[in-house]
Short mmCIF file of N, CA and C in Angstrom, two decimals:
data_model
loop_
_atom_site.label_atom_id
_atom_site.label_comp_id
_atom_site.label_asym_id
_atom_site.label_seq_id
_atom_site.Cartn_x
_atom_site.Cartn_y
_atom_site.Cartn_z
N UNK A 1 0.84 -1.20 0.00
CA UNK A 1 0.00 0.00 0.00
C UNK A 1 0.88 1.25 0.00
N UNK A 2 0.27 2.17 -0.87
CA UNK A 2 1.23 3.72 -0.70
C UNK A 2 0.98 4.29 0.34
N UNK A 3 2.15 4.86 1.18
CA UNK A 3 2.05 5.35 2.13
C UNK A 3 2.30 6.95 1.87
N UNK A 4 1.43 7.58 2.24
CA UNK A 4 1.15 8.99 1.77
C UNK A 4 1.99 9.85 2.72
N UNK A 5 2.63 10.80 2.42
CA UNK A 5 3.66 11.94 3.07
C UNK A 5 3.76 13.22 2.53
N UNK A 6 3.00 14.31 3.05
CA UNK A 6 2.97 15.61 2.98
C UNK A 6 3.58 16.19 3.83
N UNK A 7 4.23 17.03 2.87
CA UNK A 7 5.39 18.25 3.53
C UNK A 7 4.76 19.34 3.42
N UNK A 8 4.70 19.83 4.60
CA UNK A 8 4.07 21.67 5.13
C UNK A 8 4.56 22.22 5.29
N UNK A 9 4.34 23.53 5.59
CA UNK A 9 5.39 24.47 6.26
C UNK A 9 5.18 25.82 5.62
N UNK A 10 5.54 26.85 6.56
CA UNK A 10 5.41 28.11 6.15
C UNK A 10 5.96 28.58 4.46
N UNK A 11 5.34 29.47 3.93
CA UNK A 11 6.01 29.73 2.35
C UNK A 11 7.77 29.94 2.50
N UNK A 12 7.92 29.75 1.32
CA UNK A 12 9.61 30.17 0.95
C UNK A 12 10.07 29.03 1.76
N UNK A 13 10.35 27.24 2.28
CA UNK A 13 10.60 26.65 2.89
C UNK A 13 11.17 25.48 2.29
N UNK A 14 11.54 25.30 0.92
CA UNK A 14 11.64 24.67 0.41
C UNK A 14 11.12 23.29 -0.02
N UNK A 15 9.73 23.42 -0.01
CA UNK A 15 8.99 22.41 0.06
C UNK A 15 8.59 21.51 -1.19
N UNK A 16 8.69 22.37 -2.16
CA UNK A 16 8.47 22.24 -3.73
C UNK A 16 10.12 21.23 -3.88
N UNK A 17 10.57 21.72 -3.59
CA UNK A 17 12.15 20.92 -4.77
C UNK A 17 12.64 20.22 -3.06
N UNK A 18 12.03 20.14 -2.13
CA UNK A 18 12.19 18.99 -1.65
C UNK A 18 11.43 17.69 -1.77
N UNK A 19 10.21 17.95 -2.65
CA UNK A 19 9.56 16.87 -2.87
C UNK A 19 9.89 16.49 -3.97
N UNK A 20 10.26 17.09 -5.07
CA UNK A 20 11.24 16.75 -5.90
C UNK A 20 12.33 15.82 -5.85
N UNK A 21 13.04 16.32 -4.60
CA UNK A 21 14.01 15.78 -4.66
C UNK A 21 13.51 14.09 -3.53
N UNK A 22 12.52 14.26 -3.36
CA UNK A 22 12.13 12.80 -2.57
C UNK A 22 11.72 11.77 -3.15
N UNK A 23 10.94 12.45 -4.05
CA UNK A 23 10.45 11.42 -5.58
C UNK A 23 11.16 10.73 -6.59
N UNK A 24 12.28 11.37 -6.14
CA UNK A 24 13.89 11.05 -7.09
C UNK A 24 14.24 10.10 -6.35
N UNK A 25 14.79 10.27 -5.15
CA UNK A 25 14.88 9.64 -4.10
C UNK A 25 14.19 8.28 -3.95
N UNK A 26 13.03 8.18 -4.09
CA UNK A 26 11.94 7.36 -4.04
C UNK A 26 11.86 6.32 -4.86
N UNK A 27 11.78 7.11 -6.67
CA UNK A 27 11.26 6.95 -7.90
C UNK A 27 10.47 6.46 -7.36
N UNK A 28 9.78 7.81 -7.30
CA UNK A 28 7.94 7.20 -6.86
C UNK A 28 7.49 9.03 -7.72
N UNK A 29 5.99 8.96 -7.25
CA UNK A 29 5.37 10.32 -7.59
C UNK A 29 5.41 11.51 -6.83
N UNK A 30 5.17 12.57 -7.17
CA UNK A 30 4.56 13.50 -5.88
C UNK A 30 3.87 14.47 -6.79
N UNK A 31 3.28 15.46 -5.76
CA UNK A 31 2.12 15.69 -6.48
C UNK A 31 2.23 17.38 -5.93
N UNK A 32 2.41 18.14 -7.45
CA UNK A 32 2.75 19.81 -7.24
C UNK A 32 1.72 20.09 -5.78
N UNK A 33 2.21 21.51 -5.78
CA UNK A 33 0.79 22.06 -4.96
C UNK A 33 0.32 23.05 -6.04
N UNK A 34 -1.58 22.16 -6.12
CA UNK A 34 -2.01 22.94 -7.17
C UNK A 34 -2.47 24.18 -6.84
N UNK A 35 -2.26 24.83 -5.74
CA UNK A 35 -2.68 26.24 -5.47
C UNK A 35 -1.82 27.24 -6.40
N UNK A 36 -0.78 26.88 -6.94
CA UNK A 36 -0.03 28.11 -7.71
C UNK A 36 -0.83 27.59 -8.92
N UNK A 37 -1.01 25.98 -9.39
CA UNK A 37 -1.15 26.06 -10.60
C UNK A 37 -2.57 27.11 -10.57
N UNK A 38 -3.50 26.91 -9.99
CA UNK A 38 -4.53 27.35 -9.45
C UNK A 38 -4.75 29.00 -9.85
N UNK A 39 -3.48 29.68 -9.29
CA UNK A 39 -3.66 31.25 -8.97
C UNK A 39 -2.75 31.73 -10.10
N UNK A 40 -2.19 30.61 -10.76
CA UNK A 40 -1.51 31.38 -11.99
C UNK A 40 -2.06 31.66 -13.12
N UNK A 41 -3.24 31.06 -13.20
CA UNK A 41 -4.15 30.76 -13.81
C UNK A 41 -5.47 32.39 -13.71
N UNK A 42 -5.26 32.78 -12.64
CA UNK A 42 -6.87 33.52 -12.49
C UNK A 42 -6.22 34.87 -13.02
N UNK A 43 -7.30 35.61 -13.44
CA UNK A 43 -7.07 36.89 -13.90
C UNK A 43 -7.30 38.20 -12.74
N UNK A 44 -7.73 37.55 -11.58
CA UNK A 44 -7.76 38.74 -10.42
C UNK A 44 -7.26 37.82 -9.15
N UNK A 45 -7.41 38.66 -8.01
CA UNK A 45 -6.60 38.18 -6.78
C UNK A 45 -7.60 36.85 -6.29
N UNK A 46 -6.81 35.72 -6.01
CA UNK A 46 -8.02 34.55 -5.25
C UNK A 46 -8.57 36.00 -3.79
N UNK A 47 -9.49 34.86 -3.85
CA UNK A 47 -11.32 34.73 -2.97
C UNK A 47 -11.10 33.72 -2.04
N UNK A 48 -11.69 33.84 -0.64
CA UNK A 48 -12.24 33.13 0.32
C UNK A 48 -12.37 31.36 -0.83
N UNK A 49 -13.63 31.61 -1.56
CA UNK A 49 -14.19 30.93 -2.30
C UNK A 49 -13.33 29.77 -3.07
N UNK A 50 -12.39 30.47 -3.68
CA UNK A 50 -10.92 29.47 -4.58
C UNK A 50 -10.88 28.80 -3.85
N UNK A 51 -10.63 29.01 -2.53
CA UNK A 51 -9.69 27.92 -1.57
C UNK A 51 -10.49 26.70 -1.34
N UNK A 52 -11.88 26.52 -1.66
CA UNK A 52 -12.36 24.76 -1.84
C UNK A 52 -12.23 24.52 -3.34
N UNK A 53 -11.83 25.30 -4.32
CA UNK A 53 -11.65 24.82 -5.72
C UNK A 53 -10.42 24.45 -5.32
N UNK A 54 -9.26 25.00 -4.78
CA UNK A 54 -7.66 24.68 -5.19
C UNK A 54 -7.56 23.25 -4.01
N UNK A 55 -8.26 23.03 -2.63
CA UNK A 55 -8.45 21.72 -2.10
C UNK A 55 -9.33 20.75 -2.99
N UNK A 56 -10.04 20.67 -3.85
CA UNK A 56 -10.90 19.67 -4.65
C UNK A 56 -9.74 19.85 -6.04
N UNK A 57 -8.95 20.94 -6.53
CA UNK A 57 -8.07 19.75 -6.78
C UNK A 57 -6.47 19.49 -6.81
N UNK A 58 -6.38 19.65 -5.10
CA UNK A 58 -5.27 18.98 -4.89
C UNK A 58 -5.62 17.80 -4.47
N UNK A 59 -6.35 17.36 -4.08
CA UNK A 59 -7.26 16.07 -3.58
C UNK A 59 -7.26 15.14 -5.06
N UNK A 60 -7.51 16.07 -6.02
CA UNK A 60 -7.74 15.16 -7.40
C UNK A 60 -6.23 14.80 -7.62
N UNK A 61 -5.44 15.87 -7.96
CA UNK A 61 -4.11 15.38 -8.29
C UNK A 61 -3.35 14.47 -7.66
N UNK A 62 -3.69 14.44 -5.99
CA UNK A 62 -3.22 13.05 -5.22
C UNK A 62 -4.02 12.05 -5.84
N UNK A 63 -4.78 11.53 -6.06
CA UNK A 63 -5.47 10.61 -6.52
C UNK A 63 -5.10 10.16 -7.33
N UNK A 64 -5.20 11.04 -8.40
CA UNK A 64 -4.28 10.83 -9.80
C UNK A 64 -3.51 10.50 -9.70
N UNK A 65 -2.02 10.69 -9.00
CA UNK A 65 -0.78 10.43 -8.78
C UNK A 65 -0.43 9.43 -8.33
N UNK A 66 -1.27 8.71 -6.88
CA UNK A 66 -1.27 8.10 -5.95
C UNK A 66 -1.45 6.49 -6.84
N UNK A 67 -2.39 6.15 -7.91
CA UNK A 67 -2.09 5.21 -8.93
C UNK A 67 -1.17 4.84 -9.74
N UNK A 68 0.17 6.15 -9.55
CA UNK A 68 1.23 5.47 -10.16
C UNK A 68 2.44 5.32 -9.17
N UNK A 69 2.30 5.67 -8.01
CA UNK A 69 3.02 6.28 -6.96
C UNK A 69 3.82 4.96 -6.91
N UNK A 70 5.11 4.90 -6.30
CA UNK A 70 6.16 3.73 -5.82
C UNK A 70 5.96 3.75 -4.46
N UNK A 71 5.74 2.92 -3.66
CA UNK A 71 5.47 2.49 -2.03
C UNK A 71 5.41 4.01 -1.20
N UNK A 72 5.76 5.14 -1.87
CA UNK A 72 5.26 6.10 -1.46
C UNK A 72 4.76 7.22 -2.08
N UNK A 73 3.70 8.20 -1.93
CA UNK A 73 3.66 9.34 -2.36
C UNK A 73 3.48 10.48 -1.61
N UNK A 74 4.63 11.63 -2.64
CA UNK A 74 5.07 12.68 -2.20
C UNK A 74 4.06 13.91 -2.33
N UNK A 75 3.37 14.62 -0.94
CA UNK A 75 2.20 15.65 -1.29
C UNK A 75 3.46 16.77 -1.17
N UNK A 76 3.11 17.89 -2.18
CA UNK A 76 3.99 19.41 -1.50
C UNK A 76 2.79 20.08 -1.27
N UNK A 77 2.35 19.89 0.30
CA UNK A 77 1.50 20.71 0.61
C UNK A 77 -0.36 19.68 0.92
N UNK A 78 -0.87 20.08 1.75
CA UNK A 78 -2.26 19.59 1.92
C UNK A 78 -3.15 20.13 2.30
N UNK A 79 -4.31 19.40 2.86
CA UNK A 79 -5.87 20.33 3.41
C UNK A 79 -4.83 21.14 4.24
N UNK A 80 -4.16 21.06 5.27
CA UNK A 80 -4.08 21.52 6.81
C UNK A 80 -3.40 22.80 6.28
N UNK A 81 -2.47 23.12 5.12
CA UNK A 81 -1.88 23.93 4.88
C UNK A 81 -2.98 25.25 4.04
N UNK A 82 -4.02 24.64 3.51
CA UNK A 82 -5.10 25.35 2.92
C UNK A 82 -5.75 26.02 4.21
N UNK A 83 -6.53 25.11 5.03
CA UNK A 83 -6.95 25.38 6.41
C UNK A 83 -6.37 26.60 7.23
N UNK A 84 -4.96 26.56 7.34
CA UNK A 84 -4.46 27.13 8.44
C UNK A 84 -4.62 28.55 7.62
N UNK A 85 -4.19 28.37 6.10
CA UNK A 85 -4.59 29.72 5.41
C UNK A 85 -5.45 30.59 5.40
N UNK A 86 -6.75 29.92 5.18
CA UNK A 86 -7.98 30.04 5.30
C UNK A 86 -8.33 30.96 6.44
N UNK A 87 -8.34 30.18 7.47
CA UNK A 87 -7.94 30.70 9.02
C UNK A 87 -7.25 31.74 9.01
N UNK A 88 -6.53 32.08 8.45
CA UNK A 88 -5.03 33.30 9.07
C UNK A 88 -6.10 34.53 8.09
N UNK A 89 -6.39 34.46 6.82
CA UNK A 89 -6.47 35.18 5.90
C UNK A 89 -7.98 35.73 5.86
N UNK A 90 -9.14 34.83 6.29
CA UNK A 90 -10.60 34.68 6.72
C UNK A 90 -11.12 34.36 7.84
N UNK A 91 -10.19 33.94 8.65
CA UNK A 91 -11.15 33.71 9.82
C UNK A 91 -11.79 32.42 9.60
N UNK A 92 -12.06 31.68 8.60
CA UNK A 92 -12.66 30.23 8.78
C UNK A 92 -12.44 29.79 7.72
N UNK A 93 -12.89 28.27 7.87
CA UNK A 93 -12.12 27.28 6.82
C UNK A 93 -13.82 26.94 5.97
N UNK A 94 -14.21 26.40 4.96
CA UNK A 94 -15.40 26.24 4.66
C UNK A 94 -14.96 24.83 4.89
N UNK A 95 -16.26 24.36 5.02
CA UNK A 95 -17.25 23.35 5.94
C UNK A 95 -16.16 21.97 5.33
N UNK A 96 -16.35 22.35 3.91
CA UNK A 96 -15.99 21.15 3.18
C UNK A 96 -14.81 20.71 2.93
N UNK A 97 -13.68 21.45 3.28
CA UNK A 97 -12.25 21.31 3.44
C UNK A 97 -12.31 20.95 4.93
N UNK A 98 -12.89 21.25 5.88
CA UNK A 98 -13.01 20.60 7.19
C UNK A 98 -13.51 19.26 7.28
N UNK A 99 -14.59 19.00 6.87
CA UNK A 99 -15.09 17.73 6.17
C UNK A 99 -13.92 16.65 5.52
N UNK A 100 -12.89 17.05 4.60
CA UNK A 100 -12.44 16.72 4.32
C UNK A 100 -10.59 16.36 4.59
N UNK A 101 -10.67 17.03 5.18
CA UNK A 101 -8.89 17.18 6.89
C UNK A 101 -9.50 15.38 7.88
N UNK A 102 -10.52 15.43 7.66
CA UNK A 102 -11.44 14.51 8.84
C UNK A 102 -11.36 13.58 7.88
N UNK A 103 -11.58 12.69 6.32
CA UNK A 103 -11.90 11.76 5.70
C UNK A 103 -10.24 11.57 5.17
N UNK A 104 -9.25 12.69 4.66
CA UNK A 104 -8.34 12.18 4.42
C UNK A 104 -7.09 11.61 5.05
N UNK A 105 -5.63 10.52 5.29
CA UNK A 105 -5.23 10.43 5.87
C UNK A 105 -3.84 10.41 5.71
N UNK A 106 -2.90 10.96 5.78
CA UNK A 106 -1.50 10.50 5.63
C UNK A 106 -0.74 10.02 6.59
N UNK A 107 0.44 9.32 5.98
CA UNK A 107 1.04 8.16 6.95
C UNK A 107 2.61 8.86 8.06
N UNK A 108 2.64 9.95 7.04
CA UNK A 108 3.47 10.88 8.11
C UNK A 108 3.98 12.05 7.47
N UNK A 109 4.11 12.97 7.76
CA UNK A 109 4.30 15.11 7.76
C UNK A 109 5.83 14.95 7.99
N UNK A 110 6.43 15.66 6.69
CA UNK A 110 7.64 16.52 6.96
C UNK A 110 7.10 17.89 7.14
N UNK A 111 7.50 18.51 8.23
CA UNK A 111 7.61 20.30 8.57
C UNK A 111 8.75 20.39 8.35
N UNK A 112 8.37 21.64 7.13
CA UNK A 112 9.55 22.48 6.78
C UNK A 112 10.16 23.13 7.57
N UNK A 113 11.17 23.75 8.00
CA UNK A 113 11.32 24.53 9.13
C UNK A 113 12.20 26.20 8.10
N UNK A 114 12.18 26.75 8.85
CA UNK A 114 12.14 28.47 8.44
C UNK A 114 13.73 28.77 8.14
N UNK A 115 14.79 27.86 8.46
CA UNK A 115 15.88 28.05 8.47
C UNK A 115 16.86 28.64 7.12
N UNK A 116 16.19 28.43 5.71
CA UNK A 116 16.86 29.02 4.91
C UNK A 116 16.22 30.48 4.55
N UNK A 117 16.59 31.19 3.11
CA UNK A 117 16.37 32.62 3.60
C UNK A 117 15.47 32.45 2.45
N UNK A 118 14.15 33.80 2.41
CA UNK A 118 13.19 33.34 2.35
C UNK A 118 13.69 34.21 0.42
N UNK A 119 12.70 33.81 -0.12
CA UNK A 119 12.48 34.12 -1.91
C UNK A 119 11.48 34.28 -2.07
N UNK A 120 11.95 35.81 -2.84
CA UNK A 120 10.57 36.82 -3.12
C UNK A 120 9.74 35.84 -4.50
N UNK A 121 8.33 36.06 -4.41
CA UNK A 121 7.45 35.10 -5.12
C UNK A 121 6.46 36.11 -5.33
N UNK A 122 5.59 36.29 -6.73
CA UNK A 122 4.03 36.66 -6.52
C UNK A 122 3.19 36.03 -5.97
N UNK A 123 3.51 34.67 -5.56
CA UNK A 123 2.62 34.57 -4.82
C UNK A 123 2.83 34.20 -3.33
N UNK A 124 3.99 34.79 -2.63
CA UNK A 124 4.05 34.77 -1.36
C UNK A 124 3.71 35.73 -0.80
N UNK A 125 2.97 36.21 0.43
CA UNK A 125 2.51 37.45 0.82
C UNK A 125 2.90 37.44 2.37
N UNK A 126 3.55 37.01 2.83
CA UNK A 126 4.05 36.60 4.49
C UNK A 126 5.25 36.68 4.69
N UNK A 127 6.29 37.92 4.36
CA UNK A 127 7.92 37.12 4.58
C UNK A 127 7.86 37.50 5.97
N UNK A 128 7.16 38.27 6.64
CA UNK A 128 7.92 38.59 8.04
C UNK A 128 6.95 37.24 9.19
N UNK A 129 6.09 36.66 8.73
CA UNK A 129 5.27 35.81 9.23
C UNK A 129 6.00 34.14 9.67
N UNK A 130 6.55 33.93 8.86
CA UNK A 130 7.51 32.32 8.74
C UNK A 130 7.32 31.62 9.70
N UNK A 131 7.97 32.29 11.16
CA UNK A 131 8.24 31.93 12.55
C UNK A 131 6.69 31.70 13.13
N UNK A 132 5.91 32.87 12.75
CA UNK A 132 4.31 32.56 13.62
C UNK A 132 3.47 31.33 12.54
N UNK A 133 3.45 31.08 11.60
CA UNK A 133 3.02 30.30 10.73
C UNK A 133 3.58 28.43 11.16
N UNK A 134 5.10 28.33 11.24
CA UNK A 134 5.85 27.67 11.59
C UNK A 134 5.30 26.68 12.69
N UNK A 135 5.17 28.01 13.80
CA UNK A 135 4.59 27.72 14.98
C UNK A 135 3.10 26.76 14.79
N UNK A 136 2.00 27.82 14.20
CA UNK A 136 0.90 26.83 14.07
C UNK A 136 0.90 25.95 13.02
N UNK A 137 1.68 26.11 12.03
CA UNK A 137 1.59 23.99 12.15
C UNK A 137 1.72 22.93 12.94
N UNK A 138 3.06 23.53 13.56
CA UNK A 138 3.58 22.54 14.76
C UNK A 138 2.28 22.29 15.64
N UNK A 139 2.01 23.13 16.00
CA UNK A 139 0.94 23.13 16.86
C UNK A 139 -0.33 22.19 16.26
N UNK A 140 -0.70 22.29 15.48
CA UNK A 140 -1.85 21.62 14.78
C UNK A 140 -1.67 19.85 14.74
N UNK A 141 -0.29 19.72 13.90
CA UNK A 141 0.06 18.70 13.85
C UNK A 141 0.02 17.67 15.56
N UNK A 142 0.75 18.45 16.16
CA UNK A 142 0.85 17.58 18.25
C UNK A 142 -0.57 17.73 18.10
N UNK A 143 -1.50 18.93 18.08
CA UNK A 143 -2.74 18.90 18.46
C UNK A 143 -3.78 17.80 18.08
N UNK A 144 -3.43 17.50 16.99
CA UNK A 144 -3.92 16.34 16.50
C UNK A 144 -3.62 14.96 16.28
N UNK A 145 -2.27 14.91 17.08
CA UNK A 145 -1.53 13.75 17.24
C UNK A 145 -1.05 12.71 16.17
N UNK A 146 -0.40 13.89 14.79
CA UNK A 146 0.01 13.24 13.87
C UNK A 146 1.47 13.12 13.89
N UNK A 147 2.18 12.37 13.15
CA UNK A 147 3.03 11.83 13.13
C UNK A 147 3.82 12.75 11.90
N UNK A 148 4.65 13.42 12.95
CA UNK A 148 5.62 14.13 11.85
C UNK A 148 7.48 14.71 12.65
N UNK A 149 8.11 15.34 11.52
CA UNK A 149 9.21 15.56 11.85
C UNK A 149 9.52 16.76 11.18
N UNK A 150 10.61 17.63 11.18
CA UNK A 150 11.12 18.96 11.15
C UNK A 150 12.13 18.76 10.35
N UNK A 151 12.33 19.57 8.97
CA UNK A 151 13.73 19.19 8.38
C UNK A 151 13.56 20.73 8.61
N UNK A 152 15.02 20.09 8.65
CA UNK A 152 15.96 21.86 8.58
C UNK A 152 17.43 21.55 7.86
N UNK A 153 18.37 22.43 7.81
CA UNK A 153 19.40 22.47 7.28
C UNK A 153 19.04 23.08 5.46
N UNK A 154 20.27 23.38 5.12
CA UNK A 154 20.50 23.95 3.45
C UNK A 154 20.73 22.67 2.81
N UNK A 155 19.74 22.77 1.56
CA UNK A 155 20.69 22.41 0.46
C UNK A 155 20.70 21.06 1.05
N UNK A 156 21.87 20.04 0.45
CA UNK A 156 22.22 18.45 0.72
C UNK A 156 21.52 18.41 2.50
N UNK A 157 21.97 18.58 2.97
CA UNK A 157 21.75 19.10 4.89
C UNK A 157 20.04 18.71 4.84
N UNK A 158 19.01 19.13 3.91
CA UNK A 158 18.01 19.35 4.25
C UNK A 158 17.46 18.03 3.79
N UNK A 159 17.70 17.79 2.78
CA UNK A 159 17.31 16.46 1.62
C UNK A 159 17.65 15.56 2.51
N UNK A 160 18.72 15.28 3.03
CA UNK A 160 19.16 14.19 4.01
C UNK A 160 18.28 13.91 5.09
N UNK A 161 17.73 15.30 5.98
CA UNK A 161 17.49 15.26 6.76
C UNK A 161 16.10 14.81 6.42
N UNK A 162 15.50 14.93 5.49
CA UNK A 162 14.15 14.81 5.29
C UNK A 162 14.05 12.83 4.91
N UNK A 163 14.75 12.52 4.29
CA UNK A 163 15.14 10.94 3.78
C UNK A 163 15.11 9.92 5.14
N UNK A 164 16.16 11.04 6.38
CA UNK A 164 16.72 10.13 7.50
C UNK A 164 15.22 9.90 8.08
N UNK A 165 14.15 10.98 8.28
CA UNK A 165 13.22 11.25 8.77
C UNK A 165 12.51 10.65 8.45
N UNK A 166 11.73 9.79 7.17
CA UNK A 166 11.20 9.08 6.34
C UNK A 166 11.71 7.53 6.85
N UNK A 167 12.91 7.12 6.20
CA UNK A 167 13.14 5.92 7.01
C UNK A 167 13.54 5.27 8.08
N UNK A 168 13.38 6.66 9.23
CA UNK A 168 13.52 6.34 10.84
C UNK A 168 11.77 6.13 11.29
N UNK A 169 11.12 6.78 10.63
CA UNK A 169 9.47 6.62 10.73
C UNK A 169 9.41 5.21 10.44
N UNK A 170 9.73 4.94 9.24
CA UNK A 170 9.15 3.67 8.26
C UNK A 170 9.67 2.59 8.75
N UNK A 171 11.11 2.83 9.40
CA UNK A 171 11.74 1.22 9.87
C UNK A 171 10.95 0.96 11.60
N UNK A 172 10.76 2.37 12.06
CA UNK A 172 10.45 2.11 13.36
C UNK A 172 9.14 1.35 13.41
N UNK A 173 8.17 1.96 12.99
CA UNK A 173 6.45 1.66 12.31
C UNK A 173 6.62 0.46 12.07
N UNK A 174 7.35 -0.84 11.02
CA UNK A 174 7.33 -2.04 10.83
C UNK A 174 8.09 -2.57 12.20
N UNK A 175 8.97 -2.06 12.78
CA UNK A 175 9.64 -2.75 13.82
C UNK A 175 8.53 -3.05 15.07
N UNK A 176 7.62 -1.72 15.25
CA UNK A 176 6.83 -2.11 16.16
C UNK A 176 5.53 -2.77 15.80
N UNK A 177 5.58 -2.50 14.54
CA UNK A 177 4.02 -3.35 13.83
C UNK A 177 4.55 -4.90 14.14
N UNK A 178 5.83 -5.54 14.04
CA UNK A 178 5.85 -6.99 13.60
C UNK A 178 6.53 -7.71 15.54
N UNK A 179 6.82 -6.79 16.12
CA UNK A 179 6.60 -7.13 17.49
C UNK A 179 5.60 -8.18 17.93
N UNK A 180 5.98 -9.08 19.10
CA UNK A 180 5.31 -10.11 19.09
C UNK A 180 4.26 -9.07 20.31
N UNK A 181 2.87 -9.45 20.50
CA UNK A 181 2.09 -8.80 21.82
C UNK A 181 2.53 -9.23 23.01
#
């Protein structure tokens, strides 16, 4: 079975070309975050509203992906990262991306961490934010008692760290799954 792994984390965090570089890693899939494909696309500023179009279809593109995926697939980005947006930017998440944080499941979260320096983007709007953003993932993630880890470091430093993190999860998880009771 594919075991699903989304990487979060505040913008500018290297989350994009670390999933890149995991899928390489992997030779397995991963799956853009379609919110840029999404906003590169519109002819005025996203709406409250976009944000259950760009979750219905990043949801599709995992799906899609997840049928060709190698024992794992790579998300850059998920509901919780839409959510927390939602939240920061509106004040609430609509019903159906909440609905849907609750039906979907992954098998374990890389958090990006804030440590490299951040790159100007049209579509980043938060550089002085990183650290408070940072924070409530972390927070969300313990709050909800998922299973994740923190890469940090530059460059090779980070890729590593994200790999070691992956198969210290994955060897531990079968070590205690095949334990006798």
């Amino acid at each position: 079975m594919t075991k699903r792994i989304a990487v979060i984390g505040p913008e500018s965090t290297g989350k994009s070309e670390l999933c890149q570089h995991l899928a390489r890693h992997y030779d397995t899939e991963w799956v853009p975050e379609y919110a840029r494909f999404y906003i590169d696309r519109l002819d005025r500023n996203y709406e409250q509203h976009d944000l259950k179009s760009i979750a219905e279809g990043q949801l599709a593109w995992e799906d899609e992906k997840a049928e060709y995926s190698n024992n794992y697939l790579i998300c850059d980005t998920n509901l919780i990262v839409i959510k927390i947006w939602s939240d920061h930017k509106y004040g609430e998440t609509d019903s159906w991306i909440e609905e849907q944080l609750q039906k979907r499941r992954y098998d374990f979260y890389l958090l990006s961490n804030i440590d490299i320096p951040w790159r100007s983007d049209p579509q980043r709007e938060h550089p002085n934010l990183r650290q408070h953003f940072f924070e409530v993932y972390k927070n969300y993630l313990e709050e909800h008692k998922l299973p994740y880890a923190i890469v940090s470091g530059i460059e090779g430093e980070r890729k590593k760290c994200a790999v070691n993190a992956i198969e210290n999860f994955f060897s531990n998880k079968e070590d205690a799954g095949s334990s006798p009771a």
